[in-house]
Coordinates of C-alpha atoms (C1' of nucleotides) in Angstrom, one line a residue:
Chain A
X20 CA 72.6 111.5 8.1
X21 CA 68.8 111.1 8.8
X22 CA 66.4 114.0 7.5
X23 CA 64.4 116.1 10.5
X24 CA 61.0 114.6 11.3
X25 CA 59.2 117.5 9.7
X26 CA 61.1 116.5 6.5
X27 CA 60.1 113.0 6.7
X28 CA 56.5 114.0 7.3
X29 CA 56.8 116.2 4.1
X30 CA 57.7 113.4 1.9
X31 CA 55.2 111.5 3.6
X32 CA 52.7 113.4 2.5
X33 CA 53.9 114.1 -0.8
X34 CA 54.2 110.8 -1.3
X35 CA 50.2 110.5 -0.4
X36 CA 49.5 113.0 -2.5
X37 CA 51.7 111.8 -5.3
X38 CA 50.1 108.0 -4.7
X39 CA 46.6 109.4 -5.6
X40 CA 45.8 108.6 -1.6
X41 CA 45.1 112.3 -1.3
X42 CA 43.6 113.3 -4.9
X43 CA 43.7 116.8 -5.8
X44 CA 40.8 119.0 -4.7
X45 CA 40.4 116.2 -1.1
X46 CA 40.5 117.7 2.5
X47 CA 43.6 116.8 3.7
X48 CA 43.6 114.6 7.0
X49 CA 43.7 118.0 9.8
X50 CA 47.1 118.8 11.5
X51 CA 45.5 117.5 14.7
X52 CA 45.0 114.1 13.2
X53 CA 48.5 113.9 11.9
X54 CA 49.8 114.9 15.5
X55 CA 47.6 111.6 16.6
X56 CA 48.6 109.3 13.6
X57 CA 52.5 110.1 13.3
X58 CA 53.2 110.8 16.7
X59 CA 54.6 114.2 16.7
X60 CA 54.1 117.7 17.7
X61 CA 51.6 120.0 16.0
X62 CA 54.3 122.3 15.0
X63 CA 55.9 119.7 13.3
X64 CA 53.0 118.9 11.5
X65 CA 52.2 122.5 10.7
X66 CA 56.2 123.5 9.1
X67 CA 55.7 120.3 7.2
X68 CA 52.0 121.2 5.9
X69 CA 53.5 124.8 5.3
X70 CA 56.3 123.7 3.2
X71 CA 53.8 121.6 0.9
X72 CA 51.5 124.6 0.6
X73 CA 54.5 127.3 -0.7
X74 CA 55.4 124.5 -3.1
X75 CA 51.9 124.6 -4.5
X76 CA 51.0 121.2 -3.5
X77 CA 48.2 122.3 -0.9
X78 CA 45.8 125.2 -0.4
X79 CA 45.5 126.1 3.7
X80 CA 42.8 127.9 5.2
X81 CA 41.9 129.2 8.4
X82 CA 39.5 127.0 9.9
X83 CA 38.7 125.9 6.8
X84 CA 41.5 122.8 6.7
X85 CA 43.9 121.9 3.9
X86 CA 43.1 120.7 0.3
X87 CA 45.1 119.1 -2.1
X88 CA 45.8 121.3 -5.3
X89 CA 45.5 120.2 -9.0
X90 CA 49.0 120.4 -9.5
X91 CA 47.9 121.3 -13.5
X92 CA 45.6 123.8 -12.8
X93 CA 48.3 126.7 -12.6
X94 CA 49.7 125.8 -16.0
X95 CA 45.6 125.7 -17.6
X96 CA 44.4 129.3 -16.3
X97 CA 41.8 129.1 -19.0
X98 CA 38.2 130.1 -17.6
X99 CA 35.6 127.5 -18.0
X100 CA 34.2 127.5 -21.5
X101 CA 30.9 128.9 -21.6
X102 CA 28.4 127.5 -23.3
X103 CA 27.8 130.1 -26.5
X104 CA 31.6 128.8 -27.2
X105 CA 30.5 125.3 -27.3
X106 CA 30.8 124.9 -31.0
X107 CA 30.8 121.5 -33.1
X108 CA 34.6 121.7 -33.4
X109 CA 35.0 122.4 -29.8
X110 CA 32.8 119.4 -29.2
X111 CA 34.7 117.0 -31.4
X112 CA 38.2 117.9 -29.8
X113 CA 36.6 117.4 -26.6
X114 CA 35.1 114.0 -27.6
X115 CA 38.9 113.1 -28.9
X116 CA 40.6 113.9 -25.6
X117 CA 38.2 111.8 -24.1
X118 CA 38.8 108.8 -26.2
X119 CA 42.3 109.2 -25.6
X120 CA 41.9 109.6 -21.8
X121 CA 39.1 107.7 -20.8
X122 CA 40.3 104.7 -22.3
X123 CA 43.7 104.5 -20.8
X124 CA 41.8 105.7 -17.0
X125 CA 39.4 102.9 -16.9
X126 CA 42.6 100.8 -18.0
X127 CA 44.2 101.6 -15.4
X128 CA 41.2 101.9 -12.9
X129 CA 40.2 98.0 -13.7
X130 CA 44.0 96.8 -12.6
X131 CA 44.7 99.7 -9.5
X132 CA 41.6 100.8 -7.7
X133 CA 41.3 99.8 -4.2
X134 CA 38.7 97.7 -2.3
X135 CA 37.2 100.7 -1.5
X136 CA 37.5 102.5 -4.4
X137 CA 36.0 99.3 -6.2
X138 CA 32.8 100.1 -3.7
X139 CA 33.0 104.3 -4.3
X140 CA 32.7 102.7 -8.1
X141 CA 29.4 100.0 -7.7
X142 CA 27.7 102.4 -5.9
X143 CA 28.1 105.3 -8.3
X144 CA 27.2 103.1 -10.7
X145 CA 24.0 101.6 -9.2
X146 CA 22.8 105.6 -8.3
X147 CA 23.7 106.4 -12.0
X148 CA 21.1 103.8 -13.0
X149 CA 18.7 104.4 -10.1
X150 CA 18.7 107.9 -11.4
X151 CA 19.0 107.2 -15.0
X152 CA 14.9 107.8 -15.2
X153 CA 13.4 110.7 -14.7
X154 CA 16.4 113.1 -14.6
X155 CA 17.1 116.0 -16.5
X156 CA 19.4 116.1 -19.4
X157 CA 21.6 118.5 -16.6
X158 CA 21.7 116.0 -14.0
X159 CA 22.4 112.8 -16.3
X160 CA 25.5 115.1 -17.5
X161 CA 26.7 115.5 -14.3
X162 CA 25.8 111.8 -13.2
X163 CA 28.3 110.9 -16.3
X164 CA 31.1 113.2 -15.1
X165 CA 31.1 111.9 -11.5
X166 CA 31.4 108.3 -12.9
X167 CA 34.0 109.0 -15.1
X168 CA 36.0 111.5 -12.5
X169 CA 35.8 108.4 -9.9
X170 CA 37.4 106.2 -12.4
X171 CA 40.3 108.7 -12.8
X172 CA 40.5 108.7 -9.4
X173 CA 40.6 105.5 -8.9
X174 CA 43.6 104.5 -11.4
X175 CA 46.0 106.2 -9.4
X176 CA 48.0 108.1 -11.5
X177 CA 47.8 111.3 -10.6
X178 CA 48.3 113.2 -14.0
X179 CA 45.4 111.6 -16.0
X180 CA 43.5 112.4 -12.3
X181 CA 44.1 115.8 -12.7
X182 CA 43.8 116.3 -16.3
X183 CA 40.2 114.7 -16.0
X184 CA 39.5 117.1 -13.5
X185 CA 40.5 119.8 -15.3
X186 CA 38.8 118.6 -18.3
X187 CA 35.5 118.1 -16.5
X188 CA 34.9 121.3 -15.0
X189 CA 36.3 123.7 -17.2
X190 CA 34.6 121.8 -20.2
X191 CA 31.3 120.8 -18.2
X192 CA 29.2 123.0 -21.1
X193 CA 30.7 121.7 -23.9
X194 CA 30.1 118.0 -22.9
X195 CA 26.8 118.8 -21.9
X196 CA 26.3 120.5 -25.2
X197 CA 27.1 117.3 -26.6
X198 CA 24.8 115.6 -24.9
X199 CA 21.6 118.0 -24.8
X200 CA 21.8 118.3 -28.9
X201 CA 21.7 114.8 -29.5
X202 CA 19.2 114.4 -26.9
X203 CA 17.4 117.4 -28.5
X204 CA 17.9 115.7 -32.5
X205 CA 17.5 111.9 -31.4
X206 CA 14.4 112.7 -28.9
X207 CA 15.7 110.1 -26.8
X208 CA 18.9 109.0 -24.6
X209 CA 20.9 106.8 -27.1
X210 CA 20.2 103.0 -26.2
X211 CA 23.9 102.8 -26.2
X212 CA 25.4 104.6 -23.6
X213 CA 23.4 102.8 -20.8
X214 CA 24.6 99.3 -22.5
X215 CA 28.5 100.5 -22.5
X216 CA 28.5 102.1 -19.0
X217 CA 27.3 98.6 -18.1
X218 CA 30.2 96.8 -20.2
X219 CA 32.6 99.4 -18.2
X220 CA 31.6 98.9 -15.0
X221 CA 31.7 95.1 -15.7
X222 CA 35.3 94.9 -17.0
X223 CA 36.2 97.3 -14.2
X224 CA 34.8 94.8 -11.8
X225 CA 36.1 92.3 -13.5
X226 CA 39.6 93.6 -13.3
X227 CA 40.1 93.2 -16.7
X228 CA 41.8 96.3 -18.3
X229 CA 41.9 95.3 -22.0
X230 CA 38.2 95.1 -22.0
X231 CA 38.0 98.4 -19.9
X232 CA 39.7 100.3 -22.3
X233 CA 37.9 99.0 -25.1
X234 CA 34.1 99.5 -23.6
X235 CA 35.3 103.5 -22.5
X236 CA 36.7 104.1 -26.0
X237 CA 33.8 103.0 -27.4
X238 CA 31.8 104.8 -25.5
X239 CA 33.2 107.8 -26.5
X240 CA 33.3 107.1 -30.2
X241 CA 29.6 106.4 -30.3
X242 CA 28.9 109.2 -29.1
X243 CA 30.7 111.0 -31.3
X244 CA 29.1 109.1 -34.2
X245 CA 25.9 110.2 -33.0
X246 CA 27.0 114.2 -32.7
X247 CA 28.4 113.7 -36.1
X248 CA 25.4 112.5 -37.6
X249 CA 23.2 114.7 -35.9
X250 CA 25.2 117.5 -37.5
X251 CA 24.8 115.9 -40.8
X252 CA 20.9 115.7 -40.6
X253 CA 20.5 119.7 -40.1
Chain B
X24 CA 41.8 141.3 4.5
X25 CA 45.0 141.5 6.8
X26 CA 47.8 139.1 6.2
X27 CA 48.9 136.4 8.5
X28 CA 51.8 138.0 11.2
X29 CA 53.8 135.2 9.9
X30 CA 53.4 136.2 6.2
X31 CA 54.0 139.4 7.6
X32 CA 57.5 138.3 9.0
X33 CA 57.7 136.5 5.8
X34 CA 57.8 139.9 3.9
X35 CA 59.7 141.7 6.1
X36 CA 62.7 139.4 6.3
X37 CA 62.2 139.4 2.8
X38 CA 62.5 142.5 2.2
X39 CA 65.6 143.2 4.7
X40 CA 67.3 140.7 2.0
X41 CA 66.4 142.5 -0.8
X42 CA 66.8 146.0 0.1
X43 CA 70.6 144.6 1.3
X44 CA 70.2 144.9 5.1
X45 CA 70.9 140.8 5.3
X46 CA 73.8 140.3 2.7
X47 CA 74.2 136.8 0.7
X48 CA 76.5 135.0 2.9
X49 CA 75.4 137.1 6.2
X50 CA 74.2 135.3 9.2
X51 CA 70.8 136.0 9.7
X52 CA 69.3 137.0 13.1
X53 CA 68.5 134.2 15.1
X54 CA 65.2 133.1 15.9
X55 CA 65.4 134.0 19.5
X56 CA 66.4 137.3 18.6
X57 CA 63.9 138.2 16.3
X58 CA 60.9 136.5 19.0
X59 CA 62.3 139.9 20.7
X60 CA 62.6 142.2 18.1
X61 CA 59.2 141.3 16.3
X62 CA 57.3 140.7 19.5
X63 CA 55.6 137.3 17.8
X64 CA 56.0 133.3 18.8
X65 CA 59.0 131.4 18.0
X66 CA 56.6 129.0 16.6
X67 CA 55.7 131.8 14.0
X68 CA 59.5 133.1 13.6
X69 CA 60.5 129.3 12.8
X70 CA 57.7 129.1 10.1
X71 CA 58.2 132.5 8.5
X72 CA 62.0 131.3 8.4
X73 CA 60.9 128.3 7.3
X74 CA 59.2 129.8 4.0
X75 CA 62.0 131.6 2.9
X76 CA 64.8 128.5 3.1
X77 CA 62.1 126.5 1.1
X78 CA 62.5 129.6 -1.2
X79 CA 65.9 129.6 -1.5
X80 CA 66.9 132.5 0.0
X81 CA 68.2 131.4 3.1
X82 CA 69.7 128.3 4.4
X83 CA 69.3 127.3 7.9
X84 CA 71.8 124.8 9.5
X85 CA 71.0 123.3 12.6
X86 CA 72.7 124.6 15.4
X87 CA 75.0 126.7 12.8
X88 CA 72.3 129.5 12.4
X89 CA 70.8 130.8 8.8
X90 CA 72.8 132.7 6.3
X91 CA 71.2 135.0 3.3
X92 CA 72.0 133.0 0.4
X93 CA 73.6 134.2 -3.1
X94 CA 70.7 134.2 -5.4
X95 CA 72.6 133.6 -8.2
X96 CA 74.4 131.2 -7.4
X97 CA 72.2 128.5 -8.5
X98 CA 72.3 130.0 -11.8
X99 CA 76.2 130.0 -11.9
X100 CA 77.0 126.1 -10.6
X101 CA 80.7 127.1 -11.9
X102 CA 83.8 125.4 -10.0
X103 CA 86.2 127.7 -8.5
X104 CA 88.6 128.2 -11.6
X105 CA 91.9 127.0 -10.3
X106 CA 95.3 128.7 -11.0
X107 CA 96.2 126.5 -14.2
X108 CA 92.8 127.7 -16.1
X109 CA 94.2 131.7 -15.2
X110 CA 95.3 132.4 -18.6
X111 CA 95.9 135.6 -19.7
X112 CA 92.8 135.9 -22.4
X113 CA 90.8 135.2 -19.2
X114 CA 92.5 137.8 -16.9
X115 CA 91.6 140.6 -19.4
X116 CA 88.2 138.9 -19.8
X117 CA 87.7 139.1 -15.5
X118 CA 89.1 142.5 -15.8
X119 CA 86.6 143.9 -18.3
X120 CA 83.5 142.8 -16.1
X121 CA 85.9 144.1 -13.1
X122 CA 85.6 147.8 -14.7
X123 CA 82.0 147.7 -16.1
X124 CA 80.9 146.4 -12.4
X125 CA 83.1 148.3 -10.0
X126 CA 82.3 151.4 -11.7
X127 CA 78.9 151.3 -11.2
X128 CA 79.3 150.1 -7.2
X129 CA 81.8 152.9 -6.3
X130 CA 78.9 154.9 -8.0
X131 CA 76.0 154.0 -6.1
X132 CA 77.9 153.2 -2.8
X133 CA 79.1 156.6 -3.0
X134 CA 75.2 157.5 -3.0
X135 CA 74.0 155.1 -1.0
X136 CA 76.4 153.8 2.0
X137 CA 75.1 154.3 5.5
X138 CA 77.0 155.6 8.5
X139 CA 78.1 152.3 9.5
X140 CA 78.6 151.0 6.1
X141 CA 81.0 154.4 5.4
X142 CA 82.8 153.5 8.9
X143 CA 83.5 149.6 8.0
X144 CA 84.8 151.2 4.7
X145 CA 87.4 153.7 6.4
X146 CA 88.6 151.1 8.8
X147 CA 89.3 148.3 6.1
X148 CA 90.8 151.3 3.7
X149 CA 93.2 152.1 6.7
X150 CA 93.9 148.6 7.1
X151 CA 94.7 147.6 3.5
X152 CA 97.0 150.8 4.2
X153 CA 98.5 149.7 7.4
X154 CA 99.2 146.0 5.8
X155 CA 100.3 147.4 2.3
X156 CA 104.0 147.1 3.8
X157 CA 105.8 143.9 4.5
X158 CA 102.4 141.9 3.3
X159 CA 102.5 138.7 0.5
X160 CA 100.9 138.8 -2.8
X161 CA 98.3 136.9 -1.8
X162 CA 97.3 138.5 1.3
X163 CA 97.7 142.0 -0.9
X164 CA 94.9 140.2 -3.4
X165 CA 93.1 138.9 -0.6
X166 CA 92.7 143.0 1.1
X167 CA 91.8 144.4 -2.3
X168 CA 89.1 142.2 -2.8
X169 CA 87.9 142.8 0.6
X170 CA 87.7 146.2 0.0
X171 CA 86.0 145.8 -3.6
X172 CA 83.8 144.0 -1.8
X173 CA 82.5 146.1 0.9
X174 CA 81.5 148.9 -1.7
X175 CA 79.4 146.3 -3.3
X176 CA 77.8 145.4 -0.4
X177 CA 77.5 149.3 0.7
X178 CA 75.6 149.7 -2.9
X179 CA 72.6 148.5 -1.8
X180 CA 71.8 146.8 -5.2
X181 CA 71.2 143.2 -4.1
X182 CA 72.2 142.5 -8.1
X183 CA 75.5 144.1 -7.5
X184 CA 77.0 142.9 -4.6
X185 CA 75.9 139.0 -5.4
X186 CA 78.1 139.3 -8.7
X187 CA 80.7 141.0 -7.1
X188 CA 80.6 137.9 -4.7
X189 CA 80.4 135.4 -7.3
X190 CA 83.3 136.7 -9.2
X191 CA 85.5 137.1 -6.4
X192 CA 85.2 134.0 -4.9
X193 CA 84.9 131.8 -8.0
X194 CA 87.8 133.7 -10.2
X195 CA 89.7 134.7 -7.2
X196 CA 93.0 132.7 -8.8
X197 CA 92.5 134.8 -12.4
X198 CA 92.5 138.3 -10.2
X199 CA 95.5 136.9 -8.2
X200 CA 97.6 136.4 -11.2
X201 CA 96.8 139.3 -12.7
X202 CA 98.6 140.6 -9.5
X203 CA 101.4 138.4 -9.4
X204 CA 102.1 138.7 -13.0
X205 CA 102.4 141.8 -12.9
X206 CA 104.9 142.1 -10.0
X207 CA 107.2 139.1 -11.7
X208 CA 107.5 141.5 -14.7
X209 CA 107.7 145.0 -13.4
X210 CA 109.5 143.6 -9.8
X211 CA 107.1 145.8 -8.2
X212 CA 103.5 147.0 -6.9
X213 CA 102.7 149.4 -9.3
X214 CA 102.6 152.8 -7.7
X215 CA 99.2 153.9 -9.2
X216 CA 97.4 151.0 -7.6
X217 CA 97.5 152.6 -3.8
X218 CA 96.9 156.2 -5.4
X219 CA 93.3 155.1 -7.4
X220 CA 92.4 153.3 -4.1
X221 CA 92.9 156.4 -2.4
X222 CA 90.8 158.1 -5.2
X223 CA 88.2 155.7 -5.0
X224 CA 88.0 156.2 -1.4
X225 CA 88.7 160.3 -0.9
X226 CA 85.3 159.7 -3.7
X227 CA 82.7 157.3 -1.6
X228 CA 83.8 159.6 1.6
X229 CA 82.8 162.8 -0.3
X230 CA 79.9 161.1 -1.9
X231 CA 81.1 162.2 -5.3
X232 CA 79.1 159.4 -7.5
X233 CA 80.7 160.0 -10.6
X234 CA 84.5 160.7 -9.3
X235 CA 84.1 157.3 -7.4
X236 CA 82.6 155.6 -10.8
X237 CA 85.7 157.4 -12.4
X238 CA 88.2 156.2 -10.5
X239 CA 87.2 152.8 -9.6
X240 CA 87.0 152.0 -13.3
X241 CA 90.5 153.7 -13.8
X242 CA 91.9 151.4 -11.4
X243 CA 90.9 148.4 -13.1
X244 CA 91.9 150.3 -16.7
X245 CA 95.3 150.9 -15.6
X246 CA 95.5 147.5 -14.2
X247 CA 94.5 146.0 -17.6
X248 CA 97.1 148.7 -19.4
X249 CA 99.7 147.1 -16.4
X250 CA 99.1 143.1 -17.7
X251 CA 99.2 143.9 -21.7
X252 CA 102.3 145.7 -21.2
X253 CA 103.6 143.2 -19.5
X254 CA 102.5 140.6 -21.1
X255 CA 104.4 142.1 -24.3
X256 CA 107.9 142.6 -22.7
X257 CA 107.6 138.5 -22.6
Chain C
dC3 C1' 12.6 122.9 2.7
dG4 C1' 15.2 126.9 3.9
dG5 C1' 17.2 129.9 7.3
dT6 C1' 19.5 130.7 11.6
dA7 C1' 22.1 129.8 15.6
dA8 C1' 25.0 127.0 18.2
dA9 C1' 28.4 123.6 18.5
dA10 C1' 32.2 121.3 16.6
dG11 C1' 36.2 121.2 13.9
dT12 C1' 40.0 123.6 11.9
dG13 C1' 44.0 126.6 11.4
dG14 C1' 47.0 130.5 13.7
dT15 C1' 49.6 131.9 17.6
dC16 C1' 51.5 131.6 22.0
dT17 C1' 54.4 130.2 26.3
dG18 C1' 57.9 127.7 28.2
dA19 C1' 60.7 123.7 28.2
dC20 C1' 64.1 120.4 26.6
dC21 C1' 67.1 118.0 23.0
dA22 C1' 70.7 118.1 19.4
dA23 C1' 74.0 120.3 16.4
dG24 C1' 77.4 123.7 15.5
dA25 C1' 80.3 127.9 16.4
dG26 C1' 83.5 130.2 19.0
dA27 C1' 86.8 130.9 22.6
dG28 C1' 90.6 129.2 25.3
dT29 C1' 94.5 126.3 26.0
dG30 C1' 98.3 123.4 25.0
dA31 C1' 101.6 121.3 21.8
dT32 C1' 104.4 121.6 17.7
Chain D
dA3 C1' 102.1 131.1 14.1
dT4 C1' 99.3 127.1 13.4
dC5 C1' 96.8 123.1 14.6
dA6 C1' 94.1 120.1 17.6
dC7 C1' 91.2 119.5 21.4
dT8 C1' 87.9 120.7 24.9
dC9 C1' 84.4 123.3 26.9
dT10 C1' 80.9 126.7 26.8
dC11 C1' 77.6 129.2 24.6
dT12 C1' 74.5 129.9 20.8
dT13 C1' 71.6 128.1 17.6
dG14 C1' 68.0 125.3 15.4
dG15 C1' 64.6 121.2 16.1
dT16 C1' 60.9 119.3 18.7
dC17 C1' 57.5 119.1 22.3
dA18 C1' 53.1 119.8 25.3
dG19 C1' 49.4 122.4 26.3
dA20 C1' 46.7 126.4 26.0
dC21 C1' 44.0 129.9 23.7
dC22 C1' 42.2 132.8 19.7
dA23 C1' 40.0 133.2 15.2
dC24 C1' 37.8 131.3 11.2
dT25 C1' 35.0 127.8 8.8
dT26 C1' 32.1 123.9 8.6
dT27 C1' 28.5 121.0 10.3
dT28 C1' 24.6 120.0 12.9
dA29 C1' 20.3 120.8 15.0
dC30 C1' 16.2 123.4 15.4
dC31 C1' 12.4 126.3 14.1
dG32 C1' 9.2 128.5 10.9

DNA sequence: CGGTAAAAGTGGTCTGACCAAGAGAGTGAT
DNA sequence: ATCACTCTCTTGGTCAGACCACTTTTACCG
């Protein structure tokens, strides 16, 4: 018995969304669009699109399109951390999650992303660095976030996807706490985190995983040497 | 800001569910109908419709219509318990939620019935009357049940009358040998068992609540006193 | 560069038609 | 009385095209 063609299109796009083609927080491609790509009536497209928004999957606004949803966000209602509540420990814990998750993203990312997610990636990279002098300690935060979030993004699993996107925004003060008070102790950008963005960009380029996982760890470990010591010093 | 008229529909329907209007196992009105009742699209009827079968509480067959579903049926993925599992510790163990629930629904259906509900209940009381002679066991079990049912559905207590559903249909064999065990032993319909129905009925008619909760749960006490005798003569 | 207005894009709803599946009624045979 | 079959009607599924309402994007002006 063969399913209805709205309940083909569902698992279609469920199946997008599931794939990491349409990453949480995306515009989803508009119903008028589907009608053209799959060939079937805009009612069809609109019970399917319904049935993924009241299981959650999308958000649907008038006029304003369809978005994918962080699937996780529901189950972490926390507010964004603000940043009086950016202690040491809360920077440390952050720091670990990192490790844990940047390393297996860029992993991941250096085996999985696309052609043109390889190209989203080199050109992040290169306006990271054409950026890299003369921005504030704000901006180069941010700069950091949107490389990393792309390299999520471009692993295609959707869980560490949407766990870096939860972990970016609602922890955005924390991480840039980290980075403003060892800018503030240091009086410089440490040397090191220019050299290892480079040495994860290359392995990602590279395709080579091991090395990708290795350079992001890293990455993340020196800098929490640095916060650590800084710490110490006061 | 308004709601959609879909979610509107949405609501209502639901609403008509809850509040017992659409029973669990009652057809639904069909789409063309309620284009004409609601004054709104079929488009919009076929989505709002839509909503609440991807909720559960209705499932929609092509061509065969959409039926309320039991909501607790999911919950209770029992098989049917077939006439070999009717033992007699189970009999008095269907009996005892017999008398807690049937109390309570004579109770509130006495309160709560509407005109129509009251007429469907005089007409399948005279019925289960007019077949009392010359009928089968079965078809005797079968008219009981029928009649237990409709007060639970008249109770407007969605709760109610999808448990009294449940444990009709899925322990119908354990209520049918309650009945036939008893007439093996005593060689006949026990004489009280057409008096309480007329008790319970004279009771929902003259919307006494507590002389219908009294008598309904009488029934089922005497029918429980009816099987342990019995079951000691053996 | 910022603000505003217009245009374009998007979702929501509608009308009317046609296709496909199932339910119910009627009839005949056992 | 029951079962099987057929036909009709009812029901859901899908479609095309149009229009309304909301949001986003673009262009222009100060």
């Amino acid at each position: 018995m063969s399913d209805s063609l709205k309940q083909q299109l569902v698992w279609e796009l469920e199946m997008q969304i599931l794939r990491c083609e349409a990453l949480p927080g995306a515009r989803l491609e508009s119903q008028r669009r589907m009608v053209a790509r799959y060939g079937v009536a805009r009612s069809t497209v609109r019970e399917a699109v319904a049935e993924l928004e009241n299981r959650g999957l999308l958000e649907v606004r008038h006029g304003g399109g369809s978005r994918v949803r962080n699937l996780l966000a529901a189950h972490f209602p926390a507010a964004e951390v603000t940043p009086e509540e950016a202690t040491l420990g809360l920077q440390v814990q952050v720091l670990e999650a990192r490790e844990a998750l940047e390393g297996e993203a860029a992993y991941y990312a250096a085996l999985r992303a696309t052609g043109p997610e390889r190209e989203a990636l080199a050109a992040e990279y290169r306006r990271m660095q054409a950026r890299a002098v003369g921005e504030t300690t704000l901006h180069k935060a941010k700069a950091d976030l949107t490389f990393h979030q792309l390299i999520a993004d471009s692993c295609h699993n959707l869980l560490i996807a949407s766990i870096s996107q939860l972990l970016y925004s609602k922890y955005f003060h924390v991480i840039y706490a980290v980075l403003s008070g060892t800018l503030r102790k240091t009086g410089s950008y440490p040397p090191g985190i220019a050299r290892q963005h480079a040495q994860i960009y290359q392995a990602l380029m590279a395709r080579d995983g091991d090395a990708a996982r290795l350079a992001a760890a890293e990455h993340v470990a020196y800098t929490r040497r640095h916060l650590l010591e800084s710490a110490r010093i006061r």
